[in-house]
mmCIF file of C-alpha atoms and ligand atoms in Angstrom:
data_model
loop_
_atom_site.group_PDB
_atom_site.id
_atom_site.type_symbol
_atom_site.label_atom_id
_atom_site.label_comp_id
_atom_site.label_asym_id
_atom_site.label_seq_id
_atom_site.Cartn_x
_atom_site.Cartn_y
_atom_site.Cartn_z
ATOM 1 C CA MET Z 377 207.397 -11.454 50.090
ATOM 2 C CA ALA Z 378 204.852 -13.752 48.530
ATOM 3 C CA GLU Z 379 202.412 -12.093 46.193
ATOM 4 C CA LYS Z 380 199.242 -10.890 47.825
ATOM 5 C CA LYS Z 381 196.102 -12.867 47.174
ATOM 6 C CA ARG Z 382 193.541 -11.112 45.088
ATOM 7 C CA ILE Z 383 190.058 -10.407 46.365
ATOM 8 C CA LEU Z 384 187.147 -8.860 44.557
ATOM 9 C CA SER Z 385 183.725 -7.660 45.564
ATOM 10 C CA GLY Z 386 181.010 -5.402 44.264
ATOM 11 C CA MET Z 387 177.914 -3.475 45.231
ATOM 12 C CA ARG Z 388 174.906 -2.641 43.135
ATOM 13 C CA PRO Z 389 174.329 1.131 42.929
ATOM 14 C CA THR Z 390 170.892 1.150 44.535
ATOM 15 C CA GLY Z 391 171.345 4.203 46.760
ATOM 16 C CA PRO Z 392 173.609 5.970 49.217
ATOM 17 C CA LEU Z 393 175.279 3.699 51.754
ATOM 18 C CA HIS Z 394 173.974 3.428 55.309
ATOM 19 C CA LEU Z 395 175.385 2.198 58.602
ATOM 20 C CA GLY Z 396 174.246 -1.355 57.811
ATOM 21 C CA ASN Z 397 176.318 -1.338 54.605
ATOM 22 C CA LEU Z 398 179.273 0.116 56.484
ATOM 23 C CA HIS Z 399 179.348 -2.443 59.282
ATOM 24 C CA GLY Z 400 178.124 -5.302 57.083
ATOM 25 C CA ALA Z 401 180.599 -4.955 54.217
ATOM 26 C CA LEU Z 402 182.525 -1.769 53.707
ATOM 27 C CA ALA Z 403 184.384 -1.758 57.033
ATOM 28 C CA ASN Z 404 185.686 -5.234 56.193
ATOM 29 C CA TRP Z 405 186.819 -4.171 52.755
ATOM 30 C CA ILE Z 406 188.656 -1.223 54.270
ATOM 31 C CA GLU Z 407 190.459 -3.542 56.671
ATOM 32 C CA MET Z 408 191.410 -5.995 53.932
ATOM 33 C CA GLN Z 409 193.151 -3.370 51.826
ATOM 34 C CA ASP Z 410 196.635 -3.905 53.272
ATOM 35 C CA GLN Z 411 196.508 -7.660 53.269
ATOM 36 C CA TYR Z 412 195.117 -8.325 49.796
ATOM 37 C CA ASP Z 413 195.312 -7.094 46.238
ATOM 38 C CA CYS Z 414 191.813 -5.606 46.232
ATOM 39 C CA PHE Z 415 189.382 -5.008 43.386
ATOM 40 C CA PHE Z 416 186.108 -3.303 44.322
ATOM 41 C CA PHE Z 417 183.539 -2.301 41.793
ATOM 42 C CA ILE Z 418 180.082 -0.884 41.216
ATOM 43 C CA ALA Z 419 177.865 -3.530 39.634
ATOM 44 C CA ASP Z 420 175.751 -1.184 37.544
ATOM 45 C CA TRP Z 421 174.813 -3.847 34.998
ATOM 46 C CA HIS Z 422 173.574 -5.981 37.863
ATOM 47 C CA ALA Z 423 171.346 -3.097 38.964
ATOM 48 C CA LEU Z 424 169.682 -3.386 35.557
ATOM 49 C CA THR Z 425 168.672 -7.002 36.126
ATOM 50 C CA SER Z 426 165.884 -5.873 38.446
ATOM 51 C CA ASP Z 427 165.607 -2.151 37.654
ATOM 52 C CA TYR Z 428 165.622 -2.237 33.865
ATOM 53 C CA GLU Z 429 162.457 -0.151 33.742
ATOM 54 C CA ASP Z 430 163.739 2.594 35.955
ATOM 55 C CA THR Z 431 167.344 3.334 35.110
ATOM 56 C CA GLY Z 432 167.379 7.057 35.836
ATOM 57 C CA SER Z 433 169.281 6.972 39.096
ATOM 58 C CA ILE Z 434 171.863 4.261 38.387
ATOM 59 C CA SER Z 435 174.659 6.535 37.204
ATOM 60 C CA ASN Z 436 174.111 9.063 40.007
ATOM 61 C CA TYR Z 437 174.131 6.292 42.570
ATOM 62 C CA THR Z 438 177.302 4.889 41.016
ATOM 63 C CA ARG Z 439 179.076 8.133 41.805
ATOM 64 C CA GLU Z 440 177.374 8.389 45.222
ATOM 65 C CA VAL Z 441 178.488 4.942 46.284
ATOM 66 C CA ILE Z 442 182.065 5.517 45.102
ATOM 67 C CA THR Z 443 182.037 8.779 47.083
ATOM 68 C CA ASP Z 444 180.797 6.881 50.144
ATOM 69 C CA TRP Z 445 183.581 4.316 49.680
ATOM 70 C CA LEU Z 446 186.260 6.979 49.471
ATOM 71 C CA SER Z 447 184.819 8.931 52.392
ATOM 72 C CA ALA Z 448 184.702 5.852 54.598
ATOM 73 C CA GLY Z 449 188.289 4.879 53.819
ATOM 74 C CA LEU Z 450 188.663 2.816 50.667
ATOM 75 C CA SER Z 451 191.839 4.104 49.132
ATOM 76 C CA PRO Z 452 192.476 4.379 45.395
ATOM 77 C CA GLU Z 453 196.202 3.999 46.181
ATOM 78 C CA LYS Z 454 195.681 0.623 47.787
ATOM 79 C CA SER Z 455 192.702 -0.778 45.891
ATOM 80 C CA THR Z 456 191.443 -0.847 42.334
ATOM 81 C CA LEU Z 457 188.052 0.872 42.340
ATOM 82 C CA PHE Z 458 186.068 0.605 39.142
ATOM 83 C CA VAL Z 459 182.716 0.548 37.377
ATOM 84 C CA GLN Z 460 181.493 -2.713 35.835
ATOM 85 C CA SER Z 461 179.891 -1.202 32.719
ATOM 86 C CA ARG Z 462 183.207 0.410 31.732
ATOM 87 C CA ILE Z 463 184.818 -2.999 31.346
ATOM 88 C CA LYS Z 464 183.113 -4.423 28.276
ATOM 89 C CA GLU Z 465 185.132 -7.627 28.688
ATOM 90 C CA HIS Z 466 182.762 -8.624 31.538
ATOM 91 C CA ALA Z 467 180.000 -8.789 28.907
ATOM 92 C CA GLU Z 468 182.097 -10.872 26.526
ATOM 93 C CA LEU Z 469 182.999 -13.344 29.249
ATOM 94 C CA PHE Z 470 179.360 -13.412 30.409
ATOM 95 C CA LEU Z 471 178.345 -14.408 26.887
ATOM 96 C CA LEU Z 472 180.950 -17.157 26.656
ATOM 97 C CA LEU Z 473 180.151 -18.501 30.116
ATOM 98 C CA SER Z 474 176.447 -18.544 29.245
ATOM 99 C CA MET Z 475 177.262 -21.111 26.556
ATOM 100 C CA ILE Z 476 178.567 -23.590 29.112
ATOM 101 C CA THR Z 477 176.254 -22.915 32.064
ATOM 102 C CA PRO Z 478 173.408 -25.430 32.406
ATOM 103 C CA VAL Z 479 170.084 -23.659 32.954
ATOM 104 C CA PRO Z 480 169.146 -25.931 35.927
ATOM 105 C CA TRP Z 481 172.134 -24.513 37.878
ATOM 106 C CA LEU Z 482 170.472 -21.117 37.576
ATOM 107 C CA GLU Z 483 166.916 -22.280 38.159
ATOM 108 C CA ARG Z 484 167.831 -23.936 41.425
ATOM 109 C CA ASN Z 485 169.705 -20.867 42.716
ATOM 110 C CA PRO Z 486 168.019 -20.087 46.062
ATOM 111 C CA THR Z 487 168.431 -16.317 45.654
ATOM 112 C CA TYR Z 488 166.662 -16.522 42.321
ATOM 113 C CA LYS Z 489 163.778 -18.593 43.631
ATOM 114 C CA GLU Z 490 163.326 -16.327 46.624
ATOM 115 C CA GLN Z 491 163.409 -13.060 44.708
ATOM 116 C CA ILE Z 492 161.039 -14.252 42.002
ATOM 117 C CA LEU Z 493 158.533 -14.946 44.800
ATOM 118 C CA GLN Z 494 159.240 -11.893 46.939
ATOM 119 C CA ILE Z 495 159.591 -9.088 44.436
ATOM 120 C CA ALA Z 496 156.074 -9.025 43.085
ATOM 121 C CA ASN Z 497 156.060 -5.453 41.765
ATOM 122 C CA LYS Z 498 158.666 -6.131 39.057
ATOM 123 C CA ASP Z 499 158.617 -8.620 36.227
ATOM 124 C CA LEU Z 500 161.739 -10.644 36.878
ATOM 125 C CA SER Z 501 161.000 -13.405 34.397
ATOM 126 C CA THR Z 502 163.816 -12.162 32.154
ATOM 127 C CA PHE Z 503 166.828 -13.925 30.711
ATOM 128 C CA GLY Z 504 169.083 -11.327 32.351
ATOM 129 C CA PHE Z 505 167.689 -11.907 35.813
ATOM 130 C CA LEU Z 506 168.042 -15.680 35.509
ATOM 131 C CA GLY Z 507 171.588 -15.101 34.282
ATOM 132 C CA TYR Z 508 172.533 -12.817 37.189
ATOM 133 C CA PRO Z 509 174.975 -15.372 38.653
ATOM 134 C CA VAL Z 510 176.660 -15.881 35.279
ATOM 135 C CA LEU Z 511 177.438 -12.184 35.057
ATOM 136 C CA GLN Z 512 178.620 -12.288 38.657
ATOM 137 C CA ALA Z 513 180.848 -15.254 37.825
ATOM 138 C CA ALA Z 514 182.327 -13.276 34.926
ATOM 139 C CA ASP Z 515 182.959 -10.317 37.279
ATOM 140 C CA ILE Z 516 184.885 -12.522 39.641
ATOM 141 C CA ILE Z 517 186.881 -14.861 37.456
ATOM 142 C CA ILE Z 518 187.891 -12.287 34.842
ATOM 143 C CA TYR Z 519 190.239 -10.950 37.564
ATOM 144 C CA LYS Z 520 191.191 -14.458 38.689
ATOM 145 C CA ALA Z 521 190.124 -13.486 42.189
ATOM 146 C CA ASN Z 522 191.035 -15.944 44.945
ATOM 147 C CA GLY Z 523 188.547 -14.604 47.458
ATOM 148 C CA VAL Z 524 185.207 -12.839 47.407
ATOM 149 C CA PRO Z 525 184.248 -11.018 50.620
ATOM 150 C CA VAL Z 526 180.453 -11.227 50.792
ATOM 151 C CA GLY Z 527 177.585 -11.805 53.172
ATOM 152 C CA VAL Z 528 175.904 -15.223 53.502
ATOM 153 C CA ASP Z 529 173.202 -14.227 51.021
ATOM 154 C CA GLN Z 530 175.828 -14.230 48.253
ATOM 155 C CA VAL Z 531 177.331 -17.635 49.019
ATOM 156 C CA PRO Z 532 175.149 -19.451 46.447
ATOM 157 C CA HIS Z 533 176.440 -17.050 43.794
ATOM 158 C CA VAL Z 534 180.051 -17.735 44.694
ATOM 159 C CA GLU Z 535 179.273 -21.454 44.637
ATOM 160 C CA ILE Z 536 177.859 -21.167 41.091
ATOM 161 C CA THR Z 537 180.956 -19.167 40.155
ATOM 162 C CA ARG Z 538 183.161 -22.031 41.348
ATOM 163 C CA GLU Z 539 181.129 -24.529 39.363
ATOM 164 C CA ILE Z 540 181.324 -22.424 36.214
ATOM 165 C CA ALA Z 541 185.080 -21.889 36.605
ATOM 166 C CA ARG Z 542 185.595 -25.627 37.109
ATOM 167 C CA ARG Z 543 183.481 -26.453 34.083
ATOM 168 C CA PHE Z 544 185.360 -23.995 31.891
ATOM 169 C CA ASN Z 545 188.725 -25.382 32.948
ATOM 170 C CA TYR Z 546 187.509 -28.946 32.396
ATOM 171 C CA LEU Z 547 185.914 -28.335 28.978
ATOM 172 C CA TYR Z 548 188.865 -26.457 27.524
ATOM 173 C CA GLY Z 549 191.576 -28.447 29.218
ATOM 174 C CA THR Z 550 193.313 -25.509 30.874
ATOM 175 C CA THR Z 551 193.317 -23.871 34.255
ATOM 176 C CA VAL Z 552 192.674 -20.326 33.190
ATOM 177 C CA PHE Z 553 190.520 -19.719 36.260
ATOM 178 C CA PRO Z 554 191.181 -20.362 39.938
ATOM 179 C CA GLU Z 555 188.098 -21.336 41.939
ATOM 180 C CA PRO Z 556 187.343 -18.395 44.217
ATOM 181 C CA GLU Z 557 186.430 -18.834 47.867
ATOM 182 C CA ALA Z 558 183.711 -16.832 49.602
ATOM 183 C CA ILE Z 559 185.223 -14.872 52.485
ATOM 184 C CA LEU Z 560 182.267 -14.555 54.808
ATOM 185 C CA THR Z 561 181.640 -11.138 56.266
ATOM 186 C CA GLU Z 562 179.633 -11.188 59.431
ATOM 187 C CA SER Z 563 176.342 -9.510 58.749
ATOM 188 C CA SER Z 564 175.708 -6.278 60.561
ATOM 189 C CA LYS Z 565 173.557 -6.529 63.656
ATOM 190 C CA ILE Z 566 172.527 -2.957 63.170
ATOM 191 C CA LEU Z 567 168.779 -2.487 62.809
ATOM 192 C CA GLY Z 568 166.893 0.430 61.384
ATOM 193 C CA MET Z 569 164.902 2.978 63.387
ATOM 194 C CA ASP Z 570 161.899 0.619 63.299
ATOM 195 C CA ARG Z 571 163.981 -2.415 64.438
ATOM 196 C CA ARG Z 572 163.710 -4.102 61.061
ATOM 197 C CA LYS Z 573 166.865 -4.811 59.069
ATOM 198 C CA MET Z 574 168.360 -1.480 58.013
ATOM 199 C CA SER Z 575 167.516 -0.916 54.375
ATOM 200 C CA LYS Z 576 166.966 2.045 52.119
ATOM 201 C CA SER Z 577 163.716 0.550 50.865
ATOM 202 C CA TYR Z 578 162.323 0.282 54.397
ATOM 203 C CA ASN Z 579 162.930 3.988 54.943
ATOM 204 C CA ASN Z 580 164.620 3.206 58.255
ATOM 205 C CA ALA Z 581 168.271 3.840 57.447
ATOM 206 C CA ILE Z 582 170.886 6.253 58.740
ATOM 207 C CA PHE Z 583 173.106 7.172 55.809
ATOM 208 C CA LEU Z 584 176.826 7.898 55.928
ATOM 209 C CA SER Z 585 175.987 11.150 54.169
ATOM 210 C CA ASP Z 586 173.293 12.267 56.648
ATOM 211 C CA THR Z 587 173.834 15.659 58.279
ATOM 212 C CA PRO Z 588 174.165 15.842 62.080
ATOM 213 C CA GLU Z 589 170.606 17.224 62.197
ATOM 214 C CA ASN Z 590 169.339 14.274 60.177
ATOM 215 C CA VAL Z 591 171.169 11.827 62.380
ATOM 216 C CA SER Z 592 169.711 13.402 65.525
ATOM 217 C CA SER Z 593 166.174 13.348 64.261
ATOM 218 C CA LYS Z 594 166.500 9.735 63.075
ATOM 219 C CA VAL Z 595 167.948 8.652 66.417
ATOM 220 C CA PHE Z 596 165.054 10.414 68.058
ATOM 221 C CA GLN Z 597 162.615 8.246 66.067
ATOM 222 C CA MET Z 598 164.302 4.987 67.044
ATOM 223 C CA ILE Z 599 162.193 2.378 68.793
ATOM 224 C CA THR Z 600 163.709 1.479 72.182
ATOM 225 C CA ASP Z 601 162.815 -1.297 74.630
ATOM 226 C CA PRO Z 602 159.175 -1.865 73.592
ATOM 227 C CA GLN Z 603 158.232 -2.924 77.151
ATOM 228 C CA ARG Z 604 159.370 0.407 78.568
ATOM 229 C CA LYS Z 605 156.299 2.616 78.466
ATOM 230 C CA ARG Z 606 157.253 5.322 80.976
ATOM 231 C CA LYS Z 607 160.500 6.874 82.100
ATOM 232 C CA THR Z 608 159.861 5.421 85.582
ATOM 233 C CA ASP Z 609 159.729 1.852 84.184
ATOM 234 C CA PRO Z 610 163.068 0.072 84.282
ATOM 235 C CA GLY Z 611 164.333 -0.793 80.807
ATOM 236 C CA ASP Z 612 166.312 -3.663 79.339
ATOM 237 C CA PRO Z 613 169.268 -2.519 77.229
ATOM 238 C CA LYS Z 614 169.675 -6.055 75.877
ATOM 239 C CA VAL Z 615 166.526 -5.709 73.790
ATOM 240 C CA CYS Z 616 167.097 -2.074 72.853
ATOM 241 C CA ASN Z 617 168.395 -1.043 69.446
ATOM 242 C CA VAL Z 618 169.657 2.287 70.817
ATOM 243 C CA PHE Z 619 171.860 0.305 73.163
ATOM 244 C CA GLU Z 620 173.239 -1.704 70.201
ATOM 245 C CA PHE Z 621 174.261 1.623 68.728
ATOM 246 C CA HIS Z 622 175.848 2.683 72.033
ATOM 247 C CA GLN Z 623 177.940 -0.451 71.882
ATOM 248 C CA LEU Z 624 179.258 0.556 68.485
ATOM 249 C CA TYR Z 625 179.759 4.255 68.949
ATOM 250 C CA SER Z 626 180.046 5.095 72.666
ATOM 251 C CA ASP Z 627 182.989 4.654 75.047
ATOM 252 C CA PRO Z 628 183.004 1.832 77.650
ATOM 253 C CA GLU Z 629 182.159 4.152 80.569
ATOM 254 C CA THR Z 630 179.116 5.557 78.799
ATOM 255 C CA ILE Z 631 177.992 2.066 77.847
ATOM 256 C CA ALA Z 632 178.241 0.842 81.457
ATOM 257 C CA ASP Z 633 176.619 3.988 82.809
ATOM 258 C CA VAL Z 634 173.683 3.943 80.391
ATOM 259 C CA SER Z 635 173.144 0.233 80.876
ATOM 260 C CA GLY Z 636 172.964 0.568 84.668
ATOM 261 C CA LYS Z 637 170.780 3.657 84.649
ATOM 262 C CA CYS Z 638 168.406 2.158 82.099
ATOM 263 C CA ARG Z 639 167.851 -0.902 84.295
ATOM 264 C CA SER Z 640 167.257 1.267 87.371
ATOM 265 C CA ALA Z 641 165.097 3.791 85.508
ATOM 266 C CA ASP Z 642 167.558 6.569 86.277
ATOM 267 C CA ILE Z 643 167.820 7.675 82.688
ATOM 268 C CA GLY Z 644 165.051 8.291 80.191
ATOM 269 C CA CYS Z 645 165.207 7.179 76.583
ATOM 270 C CA VAL Z 646 165.326 10.736 75.271
ATOM 271 C CA ALA Z 647 168.442 11.544 77.292
ATOM 272 C CA CYS Z 648 169.977 8.186 76.414
ATOM 273 C CA LYS Z 649 169.390 8.784 72.709
ATOM 274 C CA LYS Z 650 170.874 12.247 72.936
ATOM 275 C CA ILE Z 651 174.101 10.812 74.302
ATOM 276 C CA MET Z 652 174.241 8.133 71.632
ATOM 277 C CA ALA Z 653 173.446 10.585 68.832
ATOM 278 C CA GLY Z 654 176.373 12.738 69.959
ATOM 279 C CA HIS Z 655 178.749 9.814 69.692
ATOM 280 C CA LEU Z 656 177.360 8.637 66.364
ATOM 281 C CA ILE Z 657 177.668 12.149 64.938
ATOM 282 C CA ARG Z 658 181.284 12.285 66.114
ATOM 283 C CA PHE Z 659 181.943 8.890 64.537
ATOM 284 C CA LEU Z 660 180.532 10.093 61.204
ATOM 285 C CA GLU Z 661 182.355 13.436 61.305
ATOM 286 C CA PRO Z 662 185.581 12.364 59.501
ATOM 287 C CA ILE Z 663 183.492 10.541 56.876
ATOM 288 C CA ARG Z 664 181.405 13.660 56.357
ATOM 289 C CA GLU Z 665 184.512 15.834 56.087
ATOM 290 C CA LYS Z 666 186.020 13.646 53.398
ATOM 291 C CA ARG Z 667 182.709 13.572 51.572
ATOM 292 C CA ALA Z 668 182.597 17.386 51.575
ATOM 293 C CA TYR Z 669 186.039 17.370 49.952
ATOM 294 C CA TYR Z 670 185.006 14.937 47.205
ATOM 295 C CA GLU Z 671 181.761 16.793 46.593
ATOM 296 C CA ALA Z 672 183.725 20.004 46.138
ATOM 297 C CA HIS Z 673 186.148 18.203 43.803
ATOM 298 C CA PRO Z 674 184.063 16.059 41.449
ATOM 299 C CA ASP Z 675 187.009 15.826 39.033
ATOM 300 C CA VAL Z 676 188.971 13.919 41.638
ATOM 301 C CA VAL Z 677 186.205 11.312 41.848
ATOM 302 C CA THR Z 678 185.981 11.128 38.054
ATOM 303 C CA ASP Z 679 189.743 10.601 37.892
ATOM 304 C CA ILE Z 680 189.623 7.842 40.463
ATOM 305 C CA MET Z 681 186.867 6.036 38.540
ATOM 306 C CA ASN Z 682 188.790 6.457 35.280
ATOM 307 C CA THR Z 683 192.121 5.303 36.640
ATOM 308 C CA GLY Z 684 190.666 2.317 38.468
ATOM 309 C CA SER Z 685 188.553 1.267 35.487
ATOM 310 C CA ALA Z 686 191.549 1.527 33.138
ATOM 311 C CA LYS Z 687 193.613 -0.645 35.449
ATOM 312 C CA ALA Z 688 190.842 -3.208 35.808
ATOM 313 C CA ARG Z 689 190.337 -3.251 32.071
ATOM 314 C CA GLY Z 690 194.005 -4.063 31.496
ATOM 315 C CA VAL Z 691 193.699 -7.127 33.716
ATOM 316 C CA ALA Z 692 190.393 -8.158 32.141
ATOM 317 C CA GLN Z 693 191.795 -7.834 28.616
ATOM 318 C CA GLN Z 694 194.694 -10.069 29.473
ATOM 319 C CA THR Z 695 192.403 -12.758 30.870
ATOM 320 C CA MET Z 696 190.226 -12.562 27.771
ATOM 321 C CA GLU Z 697 193.271 -13.274 25.574
ATOM 322 C CA GLU Z 698 193.702 -16.518 27.491
ATOM 323 C CA VAL Z 699 189.977 -17.278 27.342
ATOM 324 C CA ARG Z 700 189.792 -16.826 23.574
ATOM 325 C CA ALA Z 701 192.891 -18.939 23.111
ATOM 326 C CA ALA Z 702 191.416 -21.684 25.312
ATOM 327 C CA ILE Z 703 188.132 -21.672 23.357
ATOM 328 C CA ARG Z 704 190.039 -21.237 20.087
ATOM 329 C CA ILE Z 705 187.875 -18.409 18.876
HETATM 330 N N1 LIG I 248 175.371 -9.701 43.754
HETATM 331 C C1 LIG I 248 176.111 -8.817 44.617
HETATM 332 C C2 LIG I 248 175.140 -8.165 45.618
HETATM 333 O O1 LIG I 248 173.993 -7.997 45.320
HETATM 334 C C3 LIG I 248 176.825 -7.744 43.843
HETATM 335 C C4 LIG I 248 177.873 -8.316 42.953
HETATM 336 C C5 LIG I 248 177.853 -8.333 41.591
HETATM 337 C C6 LIG I 248 179.069 -8.963 43.370
HETATM 338 N N2 LIG I 248 178.986 -8.914 41.125
HETATM 339 C C7 LIG I 248 179.749 -9.323 42.180
HETATM 340 C C8 LIG I 248 179.624 -9.255 44.616
HETATM 341 C C9 LIG I 248 180.971 -9.996 42.225
HETATM 342 C C10 LIG I 248 180.840 -9.931 44.647
HETATM 343 C C11 LIG I 248 181.499 -10.291 43.459
HETATM 344 O O2 LIG I 248 175.570 -7.796 46.676
HETATM 345 FE FE1 SF4 I 249 167.228 1.886 75.327
HETATM 346 FE FE2 SF4 I 249 168.559 3.822 76.499
HETATM 347 FE FE3 SF4 I 249 165.883 3.724 76.661
HETATM 348 FE FE4 SF4 I 249 167.366 1.954 77.939
HETATM 349 S S1 SF4 I 249 167.313 4.143 78.305
HETATM 350 S S2 SF4 I 249 165.533 1.496 76.735
HETATM 351 S S3 SF4 I 249 169.077 1.665 76.554
HETATM 352 S S4 SF4 I 249 167.109 4.061 74.855
#
């Protein structure tokens, strides 16, 4: 059998994972585990690029997110799960790549331009924030990853990574680094309770770690078809976020039934939500059970982080031997 292609992706530890993260990224990673040699990591240094003033929760969130990964089905037997800051070689490669990366490549990065404008409450005029894509490039190419499963928002970063890898290979006359491809993950259509994009910072998210009671009360707060004022008004499931959730978590009969009865005003939104909440809670049950196990066995999680980070570090160290030889330093 031909060797599996290697993929790598990471998440910044900004909080517990929600349904948007699950359907937008994590579910894909879980599926890719059999097909690829997978490296998944927590980008805790990247969290510092914007949250350098408020670092108190980064290490807790690192553990939380790893626990979410394990609970949802990432397997330490199949994939290498690790923490960026444990692999000091990422920092060494970041430094070396910074020597060969033209500043205009970074200044024209659309993500950079957008965030500088949008995030007004933090001072992002730092060297580290401008260099975000260089660190990301180091993360990716230090493992010689062939593919990077990410959402569209990260495509510019993968593109810069390719340019940096190409430039390194050209300048030092070797092909230490393959040029990684972005593997596009379809972004989750799941909206938050308020129908905006689901996000922890919007306070509209349903977390994988929410209790059944939490899930029920959040579902209860969800905005439905905004045109439907009374129970006697017919509704339109096509514009209703609760119905989107039904399509993910309910069985085909329920979906057909709810859809028909909504249009004919034979079901009210409260009853409809109750049915959906039941299915969502059932969907989350196995995740919650696994989480309870990992919470009761913190040493297991620590072990998984240690083992994965040691394995990643071995690979990174080997690449750095080649890098130093290529640069002759
Ligand atoms: N920038 C990515 C994000 O915000 C996180 C990340 C850091 C990453 N390093 C990476 C993703 C390397 C893929 C590969 O989502
Ligand atoms: Fe949405 Fe259900 Fe209410 Fe119809 S009945 S508007 S699908 S919550």
